[in-house]
Amino acid sequence: MPLTDLERLDPASYLELRAHMETLEHHYRDLCDIEFAIERGRLWMLQTRVGKRTAEAAFAIAAELADEGLISVDEALARVSGDGLARLMFPRFDTSAVGEPLAHGIPASPGAAVGAVVFDSAEAVRRAAAGEKVVLVRQETTPDDLPGMVAAEAVLTSRGGKTSHAAVVARGMGKVCVCGAEQITVDPRERRFTVGGTTVREGEVVSVDGSAGTVYLGAAPLVDSAVMRYLETGAHGERSAPLVDAVARALRRADDVRRLEVRANADTPEDAARARRFGAQGVGLCRTEHMFLGERRKLVEEMILARDDIERARALEALLPLQRQDFIGILEAMDGLPVTIRLLDPPLHEFLPDRTELAVRVATASARGELPEPHDVELLDAVNRMHEENPMLGLRGVRLGLVVPGLVAMQVRAVAEAVVERVRAGGDPQAEIMVPLVDTVEELRLAREEVDAVLAEVGKATGVPVRCAVGTMIELPRAALTAGRIAEEAEFFSFGTNDLTQTVWGFSRDDVEAAFFSAYLDKGIFATSPFETIDRDGVGRLVEIAVAEGRAARPDLKIGVCGEHGGDPESVHFFHAAGLDYVSCSPFRVPVARLEAGRAALEGAGDSDSR
Amino acid sequence: MPLTDLERLDPASYLELRAHMETLEHHYRDLCDIEFAIERGRLWMLQTRVGKRTAEAAFAIAAELADEGLISVDEALARVSGDGLARLMFPRFDTSAVGEPLAHGIPASPGAAVGAVVFDSAEAVRRAAAGEKVVLVRQETTPDDLPGMVAAEAVLTSRGGKTSHAAVVARGMGKVCVCGAEQITVDPRERRFTVGGTTVREGEVVSVDGSAGTVYLGAAPLVDSAVMRYLETGAHGERSAPLVDAVARALRRADDVRRLEVRANADTPEDAARARRFGAQGVGLCRTEHMFLGERRKLVEEMILARDDIERARALEALLPLQRQDFIGILEAMDGLPVTIRLLDPPLHEFLPDRTELAVRVATASARGELPEPHDVELLDAVNRMHEENPMLGLRGVRLGLVVPGLVAMQVRAVAEAVVERVRAGGDPQAEIMVPLVDTVEELRLAREEVDAVLAEVGKATGVPVRCAVGTMIELPRAALTAGRIAEEAEFFSFGTNDLTQTVWGFSRDDVEAAFFSAYLDKGIFATSPFETIDRDGVGRLVEIAVAEGRAARPDLKIGVCGEHGGDPESVHFFHAAGLDYVSCSPFRVPVARLEAGRAALEGAGDSDSR
């Protein structure tokens, strides 16, 4: 019954209730849920609490309360959250077009996806390979379902909560997931699920909303996010103007109060430009290995297979103009802002074909009495030679630069020449060179010598002085533990908290997330995946040691973080408290990081938390 | 010219020189190298320094000087070294039987080996596979030579020093190596090497002494080490009695003064018994995974392939009596001394066949139009399912125990029943149960609950109370960084410094030692491999943190180390200084660790170092 009916039925109680409601709203300075009873004309206030709300409502209510002067703009900022903002940035289904949901579950991993229902991993893989979009439906998932989860657009389960295997793994992959939709009965043998009176068979299309936790029958039409459109273009739109206004105001206030800069991880001019529109103040991580893929892989292969320095030099020379062009585009998109370019990081054999596949190809050709492709034989030989049991713990990062002649020089030359070209075009390029996977100051010193020599050489040859800050990733425990020494040679530190988490815990994300994280969350071994939210006691302690000892050795040391944690709300609060200068995250997380960096700056006042 | 000739030629100078020599020997209280000249009857003392000496001489001279009262027994101990003792424990060639060496080089990795000369890796592998013993001879080795080095008995190079690839990798493998034998000219195309006027062709036999750095033509007869015989049997022998006496006295004194206990890593009753003869005060690491190999691999395979809990339980049940029997033997050999049994550590797929080999076998059968073995297909499926990109960072250690039902219970039951059987036989079994790869106190708490329940159950069922200390490895940075919490559940810590080095540095020994350690040593990035000698700044700092915070939480916490560092002289000194209770090392290193633990205890006096 609406409250207005009460006014008619019992005007006295109605007025009394309105007075209490005003008192409560002023007391809590927030939207309240209230329970009351009226017994023989007497009003009993039973209980009250600050009301739960959707992300939309949180932004709108905060803006409204601030407008009414009930809370300050800082309090308004404290009452919204980055997680909420992130949810508002996904496209949603146009629910007016699809009617009621078929089922409700837990919104485990946000986003909206449409696809044909399948009931096992193999079928998901088969259909996806044929170009079909599929939704994997299981009672619950296990590590055996991993290939199917990779192949599917969305995952839907009838059992399990936020820490279930499906939820944890889908979130790790950024894949849409609704879990624990308990009204659904999954029957994999009959390849169907039932919910209420409806039966959905393999191949039928459903729409899954991982932000709302809803499932619709058929292909629901998607509606772009108004918030996303605003962030992309600055346009407020019509229908969603109040929400967009509220978001804009929260972000503006956050930008005013935050101390942390926010940069983005971007490897292409397009990503850099988008990040800038989203408010990024530079590129904190430009991964050059992504520029070695696609058609260029062939050149990288030639570099790896080179039999001598001359062959290798030729391959590197062919890569140089391509790398230079990449950097020019990114420096242009980020003109006037820092762009931190990381030298090649992953093991070289990542650019070669899979060992087992190659071996099978060569062996089956022989078994059929054919001659295997000579190129396959040569490649297999190289792959066997370079095979590592644990590539994550092998020849990569600065180690590669120190043992493969010419690699660092080529990359640095590409950066330096890009800087020169941008300067000549009237730009203001701010390239920084970052050395990955450093363990000791000696590694950095040796790499730096080569970097500085090439920068000087290009400057001399072109007549344009090239000045790039040179710094290092802090992504190995030893680097953190000897940060005071490393700071002697580093103008900046950037924490690679993903790799640091892997080595501090001794587990690699790809191998363990699907294998046992769900079990670990269920058993309470950790409350959130340390790859999602930074582990303060372990990884965080090393961050604090490195910040303190790095700054003691070099007071003007610039310190940031460039892992995924840079866009995680709770982690952003930690990085603020740890005294970092900036966080860098994926372009889409930039607004989230801006908001949370603002909230973190207010945290001293005690009225904000990251959730 | 012998000194006695001088007495005849110039008696005055002779007497004067003898007087100076006495003065110097008393001053330095050591053997001295002296340079002098006599010019027209006038004696000039040019320079003097403490003389270099072989390991034999070091022990003999120290004992002699102590006998003469020139130095104390503690000073005698300070003047010998574990490295020297280790050299004395290898068999040597009977040089009286072979004459002059063919060549001299740097003694890069100790031991004596005989084999046919080969000049490339492929030939080494081919001949070794056919059962022939080979010596790989190269100008210098590269990572491409690795398979040949694995196949060879010894490696001989004509170039490079102690940090050359050959030296570093051979030492890591415990393989005999002489490097930098510069008189040798290696001609791999002609498959021969020449030295002086001698030419040695492929297939000819040479003898390589990696302790002395010498190479002999032909098969030199081996002589057992008298020191080893003494350590093994307590017998002093005849010919080498003074040397053996000197070693025995140094060890006795070291045992008197050392604070560190010395245990051994042993997985069999034979190793445990030998370790005890060598003076081990217990087993610090009994690796149960070694008990899962050989014929038992089949049972482990069944456990892994089990389709349900019942099949798995059946496989575990078959393993139980075998494990129990292993433990009974080891507890008997170490009766009255602690035996630390580590629960299963490595990833399960280590017990399955190689993925690439299996895939090739299945694919070639199909290519030939045959049906692949159904068992191969089943295995390949399991191997693919369990494949990890980085098995070192995957599902292993306590993680395995927490997700594979029944595994921990089976192992603990085997331990408990072995204890009961030993008690009933009148023994004094001191089993300790060690949980590997712990990251958080919660993991240890959960594992402990299962351990304690099984111990109680066996105690109740047999009427023999089973009391085992339960502790954990500290082998991941996070464990060290949260040691204060972990100590709440751990009665002892044992540092796994090999794994800790791998995660602190972010490199795995198998992958990097051959790939770039030689380059790193040459460039001065580190002075010794951190896998040989503990890295004090990185790994050592974590050890110190964990000792301090672990003891603060639990003052009676017992702390040891059970990696290879436990037998490395310099590392033993570090562990002494860090306040550990014991080191545990391979049985053959036990005398070395005893000696160096004694020297470390004397170090406060300032007259000892570990080299």
mmCIF file of C-alpha atoms in Angstrom, chain B residues 212-340:
data_model
loop_
_atom_site.group_PDB
_atom_site.id
_atom_site.type_symbol
_atom_site.label_atom_id
_atom_site.label_comp_id
_atom_site.label_asym_id
_atom_site.label_seq_id
_atom_site.Cartn_x
_atom_site.Cartn_y
_atom_site.Cartn_z
ATOM 1 C CA ALA B 212 92.571 -31.487 -8.817
ATOM 2 C CA GLY B 213 91.826 -30.051 -12.264
ATOM 3 C CA THR B 214 93.808 -32.746 -14.076
ATOM 4 C CA VAL B 215 93.202 -34.941 -17.120
ATOM 5 C CA TYR B 216 94.955 -38.272 -17.803
ATOM 6 C CA LEU B 217 95.121 -40.336 -20.950
ATOM 7 C CA GLY B 218 93.533 -43.764 -20.543
ATOM 8 C CA ALA B 219 91.516 -45.197 -17.711
ATOM 9 C CA ALA B 220 93.259 -44.279 -14.460
ATOM 10 C CA PRO B 221 92.548 -46.643 -11.551
ATOM 11 C CA LEU B 222 90.444 -45.111 -8.781
ATOM 12 C CA VAL B 223 91.466 -45.080 -5.117
ATOM 13 C CA ASP B 224 88.824 -44.782 -2.451
ATOM 14 C CA SER B 225 89.042 -41.802 -0.165
ATOM 15 C CA ALA B 226 90.574 -42.694 3.208
ATOM 16 C CA VAL B 227 88.580 -39.854 4.765
ATOM 17 C CA MET B 228 85.374 -41.261 3.321
ATOM 18 C CA ARG B 229 86.245 -44.726 4.601
ATOM 19 C CA TYR B 230 86.820 -43.280 8.057
ATOM 20 C CA LEU B 231 83.542 -41.384 7.984
ATOM 21 C CA GLU B 232 81.691 -44.465 6.744
ATOM 22 C CA THR B 233 83.278 -46.994 9.102
ATOM 23 C CA GLY B 234 85.261 -45.160 11.756
ATOM 24 C CA ALA B 235 88.397 -46.957 10.480
ATOM 25 C CA HIS B 236 91.553 -44.857 10.233
ATOM 26 C CA GLY B 237 93.379 -47.044 7.695
ATOM 27 C CA GLU B 238 97.163 -47.180 7.529
ATOM 28 C CA ARG B 239 98.661 -45.073 4.815
ATOM 29 C CA SER B 240 96.478 -42.019 5.425
ATOM 30 C CA ALA B 241 96.333 -42.219 9.219
ATOM 31 C CA PRO B 242 97.717 -38.692 9.905
ATOM 32 C CA LEU B 243 95.265 -37.059 7.495
ATOM 33 C CA VAL B 244 92.357 -39.055 8.848
ATOM 34 C CA ASP B 245 93.424 -38.204 12.390
ATOM 35 C CA ALA B 246 93.545 -34.532 11.521
ATOM 36 C CA VAL B 247 90.055 -34.670 9.995
ATOM 37 C CA ALA B 248 88.716 -36.588 12.965
ATOM 38 C CA ARG B 249 90.144 -34.053 15.393
ATOM 39 C CA ALA B 250 88.725 -31.102 13.481
ATOM 40 C CA LEU B 251 85.286 -32.717 13.389
ATOM 41 C CA ARG B 252 85.443 -33.585 17.077
ATOM 42 C CA ARG B 253 86.261 -30.014 17.985
ATOM 43 C CA ALA B 254 83.532 -28.704 15.674
ATOM 44 C CA ASP B 255 80.995 -31.009 17.357
ATOM 45 C CA ASP B 256 82.099 -29.706 20.763
ATOM 46 C CA VAL B 257 81.646 -26.040 19.925
ATOM 47 C CA ARG B 258 78.806 -25.879 17.432
ATOM 48 C CA ARG B 259 75.335 -24.711 18.389
ATOM 49 C CA LEU B 260 73.645 -25.793 15.149
ATOM 50 C CA GLU B 261 72.430 -29.356 14.995
ATOM 51 C CA VAL B 262 73.088 -31.171 11.753
ATOM 52 C CA ARG B 263 70.459 -33.418 10.239
ATOM 53 C CA ALA B 264 70.285 -35.120 6.860
ATOM 54 C CA ASN B 265 67.817 -35.257 4.001
ATOM 55 C CA ALA B 266 67.068 -38.958 3.545
ATOM 56 C CA ASP B 267 64.230 -40.824 1.864
ATOM 57 C CA THR B 268 65.329 -44.415 2.436
ATOM 58 C CA PRO B 269 66.487 -46.482 5.426
ATOM 59 C CA GLU B 270 69.884 -46.884 3.709
ATOM 60 C CA ASP B 271 70.371 -43.129 3.364
ATOM 61 C CA ALA B 272 69.196 -42.595 6.921
ATOM 62 C CA ALA B 273 71.684 -45.176 8.222
ATOM 63 C CA ARG B 274 74.554 -43.681 6.233
ATOM 64 C CA ALA B 275 73.638 -40.178 7.398
ATOM 65 C CA ARG B 276 73.741 -41.401 10.988
ATOM 66 C CA ARG B 277 77.210 -42.867 10.456
ATOM 67 C CA PHE B 278 78.249 -39.460 9.084
ATOM 68 C CA GLY B 279 77.052 -37.869 12.311
ATOM 69 C CA ALA B 280 73.557 -36.704 11.414
ATOM 70 C CA GLN B 281 71.378 -35.959 14.438
ATOM 71 C CA GLY B 282 68.155 -36.862 12.697
ATOM 72 C CA VAL B 283 66.411 -36.617 9.351
ATOM 73 C CA GLY B 284 65.460 -33.028 8.567
ATOM 74 C CA LEU B 285 63.679 -33.885 5.343
ATOM 75 C CA CYS B 286 62.141 -37.176 4.301
ATOM 76 C CA ARG B 287 60.571 -36.606 0.866
ATOM 77 C CA THR B 288 57.615 -38.914 0.483
ATOM 78 C CA GLU B 289 57.240 -38.271 -3.269
ATOM 79 C CA HIS B 290 60.320 -40.380 -3.926
ATOM 80 C CA MET B 291 58.365 -43.259 -2.449
ATOM 81 C CA PHE B 292 55.745 -42.822 -5.156
ATOM 82 C CA LEU B 293 58.056 -43.652 -8.040
ATOM 83 C CA GLY B 294 59.256 -46.911 -9.567
ATOM 84 C CA GLU B 295 56.722 -49.720 -9.425
ATOM 85 C CA ARG B 296 54.390 -47.711 -7.237
ATOM 86 C CA ARG B 297 53.884 -45.174 -9.981
ATOM 87 C CA LYS B 298 51.136 -47.446 -11.292
ATOM 88 C CA LEU B 299 49.213 -47.046 -8.029
ATOM 89 C CA VAL B 300 49.689 -43.292 -8.079
ATOM 90 C CA GLU B 301 48.396 -43.269 -11.647
ATOM 91 C CA GLU B 302 45.297 -45.124 -10.493
ATOM 92 C CA MET B 303 44.762 -42.590 -7.725
ATOM 93 C CA ILE B 304 45.024 -39.726 -10.212
ATOM 94 C CA LEU B 305 42.794 -41.325 -12.828
ATOM 95 C CA ALA B 306 40.180 -42.335 -10.233
ATOM 96 C CA ARG B 307 36.710 -41.429 -11.454
ATOM 97 C CA ASP B 308 35.252 -41.209 -7.958
ATOM 98 C CA ASP B 309 36.086 -41.241 -4.260
ATOM 99 C CA ILE B 310 35.757 -45.012 -4.046
ATOM 100 C CA GLU B 311 38.282 -45.688 -6.803
ATOM 101 C CA ARG B 312 40.609 -43.121 -5.273
ATOM 102 C CA ALA B 313 40.235 -44.615 -1.815
ATOM 103 C CA ARG B 314 41.112 -48.043 -3.195
ATOM 104 C CA ALA B 315 44.323 -46.729 -4.799
ATOM 105 C CA LEU B 316 45.287 -44.893 -1.614
ATOM 106 C CA GLU B 317 44.653 -48.009 0.422
ATOM 107 C CA ALA B 318 47.076 -49.959 -1.758
ATOM 108 C CA LEU B 319 49.747 -47.285 -1.204
ATOM 109 C CA LEU B 320 49.301 -47.198 2.577
ATOM 110 C CA PRO B 321 51.218 -50.381 3.561
ATOM 111 C CA LEU B 322 54.094 -49.472 1.218
ATOM 112 C CA GLN B 323 54.437 -46.019 2.736
ATOM 113 C CA ARG B 324 54.199 -47.455 6.234
ATOM 114 C CA GLN B 325 57.023 -49.892 5.525
ATOM 115 C CA ASP B 326 59.238 -47.035 4.251
ATOM 116 C CA PHE B 327 58.673 -45.069 7.421
ATOM 117 C CA ILE B 328 59.313 -48.046 9.691
ATOM 118 C CA GLY B 329 62.725 -48.533 8.072
ATOM 119 C CA ILE B 330 63.717 -44.887 8.375
ATOM 120 C CA LEU B 331 62.455 -44.536 11.948
ATOM 121 C CA GLU B 332 64.426 -47.663 12.855
ATOM 122 C CA ALA B 333 67.614 -46.335 11.283
ATOM 123 C CA MET B 334 67.163 -43.029 13.153
ATOM 124 C CA ASP B 335 65.808 -44.542 16.363
ATOM 125 C CA GLY B 336 65.740 -41.943 19.130
ATOM 126 C CA LEU B 337 66.389 -39.062 16.720
ATOM 127 C CA PRO B 338 63.858 -36.824 14.977
ATOM 128 C CA VAL B 339 62.650 -37.783 11.506
ATOM 129 C CA THR B 340 60.807 -34.980 9.719
#
